[in-house]
Amino acid sequence: EEERKGVARTLVRRFARWRACVLLVLAAGVLVLLVTTPSVPAGFAVLALVVLAIELAAALVHWAALGLGQTLPWNLRFPVQHAVLLVGCVVIDDAKTAVAVLGIAVAVSATLAVPAILSLRGARPAAIPAGALKFGRLSAATALLVSVPQRAGVLAVTLLAGVGAGRQAGFAGVAYGIALAGIYAASELFTVQLASNSAAFRGAPEAATARVVTGAWALLGVFSIGAALASFTVALLLVPLVGAAFAGAMHPTQIALAALPLAVVSGAATQVSALRLQPALRLRSATVGFVSYVAVAALAVPGLGALGSSWALVACFGSASLLQGTRPALVPWKLVATGWAAAALLLGLSAAS
């Protein structure tokens, strides 16, 4: 346990230097902006940098705490931020106030990292295990390739949809917002298990891997049923709740929800690749998913708008899952096939609505 804390402290200190360099580069860019654009309030820019610095520091400590098995701070981090933001929305009337409210939200959630900071204080720095930094680099590249498609839906529609792009971008925002809530939930359910599964893997690798797969089967059922219920709910309540102007968001949302079962498969594959120390396999599938997203978005968004963007999201997860079940497989092929079948049923439900 003490060695793990020592490694965590060493990693936090090492990556803190890198994040400080990133922050300095951003600060230099802000300085250039202030000099060249006097209309930008200096106080606003400085406040934004302070908020970013707090968030970068807190994220490092939260990751360390998660690696040590302290899952509660990680689980509460974003809910606390969002709760403060929702309350703060009442007083937001300009950009500066918005950044101030965001700063308060970030600062409040950052306090959740205090127990982890205290637990690391007495730890002696320990040597980083061989291969850990390479593992981190490959995992970071994977995270980038996975994150871009999940965040590019509105941007893709804005850039590619042509006439009516603004309206279609709004529909894409609704579709991605609803679908990503489920996708992130699936991802986090695997993430918070990594520390305990890693400890179990050292003593019984096959049993730990089987535990991940068993959990994935259960989650696949839960999220497939949840996605179907969400699809019905969107069809029934979207227009009554937000108005006829958003009727065009219904089908893009239903299509995007078909990515949920496939997201469970990807979550299990990510967990297994981490346990086996095989990040290159997950990077391979993430690359295929990214390329599929770009290709489908380029082909479908100009003609279909938000609907094409949702199809690109499903293609991203679907193509990635195919490689995750292909030798050398990270998850059983039956799990992948069931994920595809669930996605197909959800697409059929959308067509029938």
Short mmCIF file of C-alpha atoms in Angstrom, two decimals:
data_model
loop_
_atom_site.label_atom_id
_atom_site.label_comp_id
_atom_site.label_asym_id
_atom_site.label_seq_id
_atom_site.Cartn_x
_atom_site.Cartn_y
_atom_site.Cartn_z
CA GLU A 1 0.00 0.00 0.00
CA GLU A 2 2.78 2.43 0.91
CA GLU A 3 4.58 1.66 -2.34
CA ARG A 4 1.40 2.41 -4.31
CA LYS A 5 1.07 5.73 -2.53
CA GLY A 6 4.71 6.47 -3.28
CA VAL A 7 4.25 5.73 -6.97
CA ALA A 8 1.07 7.83 -7.00
CA ARG A 9 2.90 10.76 -5.42
CA THR A 10 5.76 10.45 -7.94
CA LEU A 11 3.35 10.37 -10.87
CA VAL A 12 1.37 13.35 -9.57
CA ARG A 13 4.53 15.40 -9.20
CA ARG A 14 5.81 14.36 -12.63
CA PHE A 15 2.58 15.12 -14.48
CA ALA A 16 2.06 18.32 -12.50
CA ARG A 17 5.17 19.70 -14.21
CA TRP A 18 3.75 18.85 -17.62
CA ARG A 19 0.41 20.44 -16.82
CA ALA A 20 2.18 23.51 -15.50
CA CYS A 21 3.94 23.81 -18.87
CA VAL A 22 0.58 23.57 -20.65
CA LEU A 23 -0.82 26.25 -18.37
CA LEU A 24 2.16 28.53 -19.07
CA VAL A 25 1.66 28.15 -22.82
CA LEU A 26 -2.03 29.02 -22.41
CA ALA A 27 -1.12 31.99 -20.22
CA ALA A 28 1.26 33.24 -22.92
CA GLY A 29 -1.55 32.91 -25.47
CA VAL A 30 -3.93 34.83 -23.21
CA LEU A 31 -1.30 37.55 -22.78
CA VAL A 32 -0.97 37.90 -26.54
CA LEU A 33 -4.77 38.06 -26.80
CA LEU A 34 -4.95 40.82 -24.18
CA VAL A 35 -2.26 42.84 -25.93
CA THR A 36 -3.75 42.48 -29.41
CA THR A 37 -7.40 42.72 -28.33
CA PRO A 38 -7.86 45.42 -25.69
CA SER A 39 -11.60 44.81 -25.63
CA VAL A 40 -11.08 41.52 -23.78
CA PRO A 41 -11.30 42.22 -20.01
CA ALA A 42 -8.04 41.30 -18.27
CA GLY A 43 -9.87 40.22 -15.11
CA PHE A 44 -12.01 37.82 -17.12
CA ALA A 45 -8.95 36.22 -18.72
CA VAL A 46 -7.06 35.86 -15.43
CA LEU A 47 -10.10 34.36 -13.72
CA ALA A 48 -10.46 31.80 -16.50
CA LEU A 49 -6.80 30.80 -16.12
CA VAL A 50 -7.17 30.43 -12.36
CA VAL A 51 -10.21 28.19 -12.81
CA LEU A 52 -8.31 26.07 -15.33
CA ALA A 53 -5.31 25.76 -13.00
CA ILE A 54 -7.54 24.55 -10.14
CA GLU A 55 -9.24 22.03 -12.40
CA LEU A 56 -5.95 20.67 -13.79
CA ALA A 57 -4.50 20.23 -10.30
CA ALA A 58 -7.66 18.65 -8.89
CA ALA A 59 -7.91 16.24 -11.82
CA LEU A 60 -4.41 14.91 -11.11
CA VAL A 61 -5.20 14.25 -7.47
CA HIS A 62 -8.56 12.68 -8.31
CA TRP A 63 -6.85 10.26 -10.70
CA ALA A 64 -4.31 9.36 -8.01
CA ALA A 65 -7.13 8.78 -5.51
CA LEU A 66 -8.95 6.57 -8.00
CA GLY A 67 -5.78 4.52 -8.51
CA LEU A 68 -5.57 4.01 -4.76
CA GLY A 69 -9.14 2.73 -4.65
CA GLN A 70 -10.72 5.93 -3.28
CA THR A 71 -13.68 5.98 -5.66
CA LEU A 72 -16.05 8.28 -3.76
CA PRO A 73 -14.26 11.59 -4.56
CA TRP A 74 -14.13 10.61 -8.23
CA ASN A 75 -17.82 9.68 -8.29
CA LEU A 76 -18.85 12.95 -6.65
CA ARG A 77 -16.56 15.27 -8.62
CA PHE A 78 -18.72 16.04 -11.64
CA PRO A 79 -22.12 15.75 -9.91
CA VAL A 80 -20.98 18.37 -7.40
CA GLN A 81 -19.72 20.63 -10.18
CA HIS A 82 -22.97 20.32 -12.10
CA ALA A 83 -25.11 20.89 -9.01
CA VAL A 84 -23.27 24.13 -8.24
CA LEU A 85 -23.54 25.19 -11.89
CA LEU A 86 -27.29 24.56 -11.93
CA VAL A 87 -27.75 26.70 -8.84
CA GLY A 88 -25.36 29.33 -10.22
CA CYS A 89 -27.25 29.61 -13.50
CA VAL A 90 -29.78 31.75 -11.67
CA VAL A 91 -27.26 34.60 -11.26
CA ILE A 92 -25.43 34.33 -14.59
CA ASP A 93 -26.01 37.42 -16.70
CA ASP A 94 -22.70 37.82 -18.57
CA ALA A 95 -19.55 35.91 -19.50
CA LYS A 96 -17.57 37.11 -16.48
CA THR A 97 -20.24 35.94 -14.05
CA ALA A 98 -20.42 32.61 -15.89
CA VAL A 99 -16.67 32.06 -15.40
CA ALA A 100 -16.97 33.07 -11.74
CA VAL A 101 -19.76 30.52 -11.18
CA LEU A 102 -17.69 27.89 -13.00
CA GLY A 103 -14.75 28.76 -10.76
CA ILE A 104 -16.87 28.25 -7.65
CA ALA A 105 -18.09 24.90 -8.98
CA VAL A 106 -14.56 23.74 -9.75
CA ALA A 107 -13.24 24.95 -6.38
CA VAL A 108 -16.01 23.18 -4.48
CA SER A 109 -15.41 19.89 -6.32
CA ALA A 110 -11.65 20.30 -5.84
CA THR A 111 -12.15 20.12 -2.08
CA LEU A 112 -13.18 16.49 -2.59
CA ALA A 113 -9.52 15.78 -3.39
CA VAL A 114 -8.34 16.90 0.06
CA PRO A 115 -8.45 13.40 1.63
CA ALA A 116 -6.28 12.06 -1.20
CA ILE A 117 -3.81 14.92 -0.78
CA LEU A 118 -3.55 14.19 2.93
CA SER A 119 -3.05 10.46 2.31
CA LEU A 120 -0.18 11.19 -0.10
CA ARG A 121 1.60 13.70 2.12
CA GLY A 122 3.55 11.17 4.18
CA ALA A 123 4.30 8.82 1.30
CA ARG A 124 7.89 8.54 0.15
CA PRO A 125 8.33 9.00 -3.60
CA ALA A 126 8.82 5.61 -5.28
CA ALA A 127 10.25 4.58 -8.63
CA ILE A 128 7.77 4.43 -11.49
CA PRO A 129 7.38 0.79 -12.65
CA ALA A 130 8.99 -0.11 -15.96
CA GLY A 131 6.61 0.43 -18.86
CA ALA A 132 4.19 2.59 -16.89
CA LEU A 133 4.95 5.77 -18.83
CA LYS A 134 4.58 3.99 -22.17
CA PHE A 135 1.28 2.59 -20.93
CA GLY A 136 0.23 6.12 -20.00
CA ARG A 137 1.18 7.56 -23.38
CA LEU A 138 -0.74 4.89 -25.29
CA SER A 139 -3.73 5.28 -22.98
CA ALA A 140 -3.67 9.06 -23.44
CA ALA A 141 -3.62 8.64 -27.22
CA THR A 142 -6.57 6.25 -26.91
CA ALA A 143 -8.46 8.71 -24.73
CA LEU A 144 -7.94 11.44 -27.33
CA LEU A 145 -9.19 9.27 -30.19
CA VAL A 146 -12.22 8.21 -28.13
CA SER A 147 -13.03 11.70 -26.85
CA VAL A 148 -13.01 13.54 -30.17
CA PRO A 149 -15.97 11.68 -31.74
CA GLN A 150 -17.94 12.02 -28.52
CA ARG A 151 -17.45 15.78 -28.49
CA ALA A 152 -17.46 16.53 -32.21
CA GLY A 153 -21.14 15.99 -32.99
CA VAL A 154 -22.26 19.61 -32.89
CA LEU A 155 -19.05 20.85 -34.52
CA ALA A 156 -19.32 18.33 -37.37
CA VAL A 157 -22.87 19.44 -38.12
CA THR A 158 -21.93 23.12 -37.90
CA LEU A 159 -19.08 22.68 -40.38
CA LEU A 160 -20.62 20.17 -42.80
CA ALA A 161 -24.41 20.51 -42.79
CA GLY A 162 -24.60 23.60 -45.01
CA VAL A 163 -28.01 25.30 -45.17
CA GLY A 164 -29.79 25.08 -41.82
CA ALA A 165 -26.60 24.03 -40.03
CA GLY A 166 -27.44 26.05 -36.93
CA ARG A 167 -30.79 24.34 -36.45
CA GLN A 168 -29.31 20.91 -37.14
CA ALA A 169 -26.45 21.61 -34.72
CA GLY A 170 -29.07 22.19 -32.01
CA PHE A 171 -30.66 18.83 -32.79
CA ALA A 172 -27.23 17.18 -32.63
CA GLY A 173 -26.62 18.82 -29.27
CA VAL A 174 -29.79 17.27 -27.88
CA ALA A 175 -29.00 13.85 -29.37
CA TYR A 176 -25.41 13.74 -28.16
CA GLY A 177 -26.28 15.20 -24.77
CA ILE A 178 -28.80 12.47 -24.03
CA ALA A 179 -26.76 9.61 -25.51
CA LEU A 180 -23.49 10.65 -23.88
CA ALA A 181 -25.12 10.67 -20.45
CA GLY A 182 -25.55 6.92 -20.82
CA ILE A 183 -22.21 6.37 -22.53
CA TYR A 184 -20.32 8.17 -19.77
CA ALA A 185 -22.27 6.29 -17.10
CA ALA A 186 -21.20 2.98 -18.65
CA SER A 187 -17.59 4.14 -18.88
CA GLU A 188 -17.48 5.35 -15.28
CA LEU A 189 -18.95 2.10 -13.94
CA PHE A 190 -15.92 0.31 -15.36
CA THR A 191 -13.44 3.02 -14.37
CA VAL A 192 -14.28 2.92 -10.68
CA GLN A 193 -13.71 -0.86 -10.64
CA LEU A 194 -10.20 -0.68 -12.09
CA ALA A 195 -8.28 -0.45 -8.81
CA SER A 196 -10.05 -3.42 -7.19
CA ASN A 197 -9.93 -5.48 -10.39
CA SER A 198 -6.24 -4.71 -10.78
CA ALA A 199 -5.52 -5.98 -7.27
CA ALA A 200 -7.51 -9.15 -8.00
CA PHE A 201 -5.80 -9.61 -11.37
CA ARG A 202 -2.35 -9.90 -9.77
CA GLY A 203 -3.44 -13.00 -7.84
CA ALA A 204 -5.91 -14.57 -10.27
CA PRO A 205 -5.80 -13.02 -13.76
CA GLU A 206 -8.37 -15.32 -15.36
CA ALA A 207 -10.85 -14.87 -12.53
CA ALA A 208 -10.46 -11.08 -12.62
CA THR A 209 -10.99 -11.00 -16.39
CA ALA A 210 -14.05 -13.24 -16.05
CA ARG A 211 -15.39 -10.86 -13.41
CA VAL A 212 -15.12 -7.94 -15.85
CA VAL A 213 -16.87 -9.90 -18.60
CA THR A 214 -19.62 -11.07 -16.24
CA GLY A 215 -20.21 -7.49 -15.16
CA ALA A 216 -20.26 -6.41 -18.81
CA TRP A 217 -23.03 -8.90 -19.59
CA ALA A 218 -25.13 -7.51 -16.76
CA LEU A 219 -24.47 -3.91 -17.78
CA LEU A 220 -25.23 -4.74 -21.41
CA GLY A 221 -28.70 -5.87 -20.39
CA VAL A 222 -29.30 -2.87 -18.15
CA PHE A 223 -28.10 -0.27 -20.66
CA SER A 224 -29.89 -1.90 -23.61
CA ILE A 225 -33.18 -1.80 -21.72
CA GLY A 226 -32.40 1.73 -20.50
CA ALA A 227 -31.68 2.88 -24.05
CA ALA A 228 -34.95 1.38 -25.28
CA LEU A 229 -36.90 3.12 -22.51
CA ALA A 230 -35.08 6.37 -23.28
CA SER A 231 -35.96 5.98 -26.97
CA PHE A 232 -39.66 5.51 -26.13
CA THR A 233 -39.52 8.48 -23.76
CA VAL A 234 -37.94 10.72 -26.38
CA ALA A 235 -40.61 9.76 -28.90
CA LEU A 236 -43.41 10.46 -26.43
CA LEU A 237 -42.20 13.44 -24.43
CA LEU A 238 -39.58 15.42 -26.38
CA VAL A 239 -42.03 17.65 -28.21
CA PRO A 240 -44.44 18.11 -25.28
CA LEU A 241 -41.55 19.07 -22.99
CA VAL A 242 -39.46 21.36 -25.21
CA GLY A 243 -41.80 22.27 -28.05
CA ALA A 244 -42.38 21.44 -31.70
CA ALA A 245 -39.23 23.33 -32.69
CA PHE A 246 -37.21 20.37 -31.39
CA ALA A 247 -39.19 17.65 -33.17
CA GLY A 248 -36.25 17.24 -35.54
CA ALA A 249 -34.08 16.04 -32.64
CA MET A 250 -36.16 12.91 -32.01
CA HIS A 251 -34.70 10.55 -34.61
CA PRO A 252 -31.08 11.75 -34.19
CA THR A 253 -31.44 11.08 -30.45
CA GLN A 254 -32.90 7.62 -30.98
CA ILE A 255 -30.11 6.72 -33.41
CA ALA A 256 -27.44 7.98 -30.99
CA LEU A 257 -28.94 5.88 -28.17
CA ALA A 258 -28.08 2.77 -30.22
CA ALA A 259 -24.44 3.41 -29.30
CA LEU A 260 -25.10 2.59 -25.62
CA PRO A 261 -24.86 -1.22 -25.83
CA LEU A 262 -21.69 -0.89 -27.90
CA ALA A 263 -20.29 1.54 -25.32
CA VAL A 264 -20.63 -1.19 -22.68
CA VAL A 265 -18.56 -3.51 -24.88
CA SER A 266 -15.91 -0.81 -25.29
CA GLY A 267 -15.89 -0.18 -21.54
CA ALA A 268 -15.21 -3.85 -20.84
CA ALA A 269 -12.49 -3.94 -23.51
CA THR A 270 -10.81 -0.89 -22.01
CA GLN A 271 -10.82 -2.51 -18.56
CA VAL A 272 -9.36 -5.79 -19.83
CA SER A 273 -6.65 -4.01 -21.84
CA ALA A 274 -5.64 -2.10 -18.70
CA LEU A 275 -5.57 -5.25 -16.56
CA ARG A 276 -3.47 -7.14 -19.11
CA LEU A 277 -1.22 -4.11 -19.70
CA GLN A 278 -2.09 -4.20 -23.41
CA PRO A 279 -2.99 -0.57 -24.20
CA ALA A 280 -1.90 -1.00 -27.82
CA LEU A 281 -4.89 -3.28 -28.47
CA ARG A 282 -7.31 -0.66 -27.17
CA LEU A 283 -5.49 2.02 -29.18
CA ARG A 284 -5.98 -0.11 -32.29
CA SER A 285 -9.74 -0.29 -31.86
CA ALA A 286 -9.94 3.40 -30.89
CA THR A 287 -8.13 4.33 -34.10
CA VAL A 288 -10.56 2.32 -36.20
CA GLY A 289 -13.48 3.93 -34.37
CA PHE A 290 -12.08 7.41 -34.94
CA VAL A 291 -11.49 6.80 -38.66
CA SER A 292 -15.00 5.36 -39.00
CA TYR A 293 -16.49 8.39 -37.29
CA VAL A 294 -14.70 10.83 -39.58
CA ALA A 295 -15.61 8.86 -42.71
CA VAL A 296 -19.30 8.46 -41.88
CA ALA A 297 -19.60 12.06 -40.69
CA ALA A 298 -18.00 13.34 -43.90
CA LEU A 299 -20.39 11.27 -46.02
CA ALA A 300 -23.62 11.54 -44.01
CA VAL A 301 -23.68 14.92 -42.27
CA PRO A 302 -23.84 17.12 -45.43
CA GLY A 303 -27.09 15.43 -46.49
CA LEU A 304 -28.59 14.26 -43.19
CA GLY A 305 -27.40 16.88 -40.70
CA ALA A 306 -27.84 15.79 -37.08
CA LEU A 307 -29.06 12.37 -38.16
CA GLY A 308 -25.79 11.77 -40.01
CA SER A 309 -23.83 12.85 -36.96
CA SER A 310 -25.67 10.28 -34.83
CA TRP A 311 -24.97 7.56 -37.40
CA ALA A 312 -21.29 8.50 -37.20
CA LEU A 313 -21.34 8.00 -33.42
CA VAL A 314 -22.87 4.53 -33.79
CA ALA A 315 -20.34 3.66 -36.52
CA CYS A 316 -17.52 4.74 -34.22
CA PHE A 317 -18.52 2.40 -31.40
CA GLY A 318 -19.62 -0.38 -33.73
CA SER A 319 -16.39 -0.59 -35.72
CA ALA A 320 -14.27 -0.34 -32.56
CA SER A 321 -16.19 -3.21 -30.94
CA LEU A 322 -15.51 -5.47 -33.95
CA LEU A 323 -11.78 -5.24 -33.33
CA GLN A 324 -12.24 -5.66 -29.59
CA GLY A 325 -13.70 -9.11 -30.24
CA THR A 326 -11.13 -10.05 -32.91
CA ARG A 327 -7.93 -11.92 -32.08
CA PRO A 328 -6.11 -10.99 -30.01
CA ALA A 329 -9.52 -10.40 -28.44
CA LEU A 330 -10.12 -8.23 -25.40
CA VAL A 331 -13.71 -9.41 -24.91
CA PRO A 332 -15.62 -12.53 -26.04
CA TRP A 333 -17.07 -12.39 -29.53
CA LYS A 334 -20.50 -13.34 -28.12
CA LEU A 335 -20.49 -10.11 -26.07
CA VAL A 336 -19.69 -8.09 -29.19
CA ALA A 337 -22.37 -9.84 -31.23
CA THR A 338 -24.96 -9.28 -28.49
CA GLY A 339 -23.99 -5.61 -28.32
CA TRP A 340 -24.50 -5.33 -32.08
CA ALA A 341 -27.85 -7.13 -31.85
CA ALA A 342 -29.03 -4.75 -29.13
CA ALA A 343 -27.89 -1.76 -31.20
CA ALA A 344 -29.76 -3.14 -34.23
CA LEU A 345 -32.95 -3.51 -32.18
CA LEU A 346 -32.63 0.07 -31.00
CA LEU A 347 -32.16 1.26 -34.60
CA GLY A 348 -35.25 -0.72 -35.56
CA LEU A 349 -37.17 0.91 -32.75
CA SER A 350 -36.14 4.31 -34.08
CA ALA A 351 -37.31 3.40 -37.59
CA ALA A 352 -40.67 2.26 -36.22
CA SER A 353 -41.28 5.48 -34.25
#
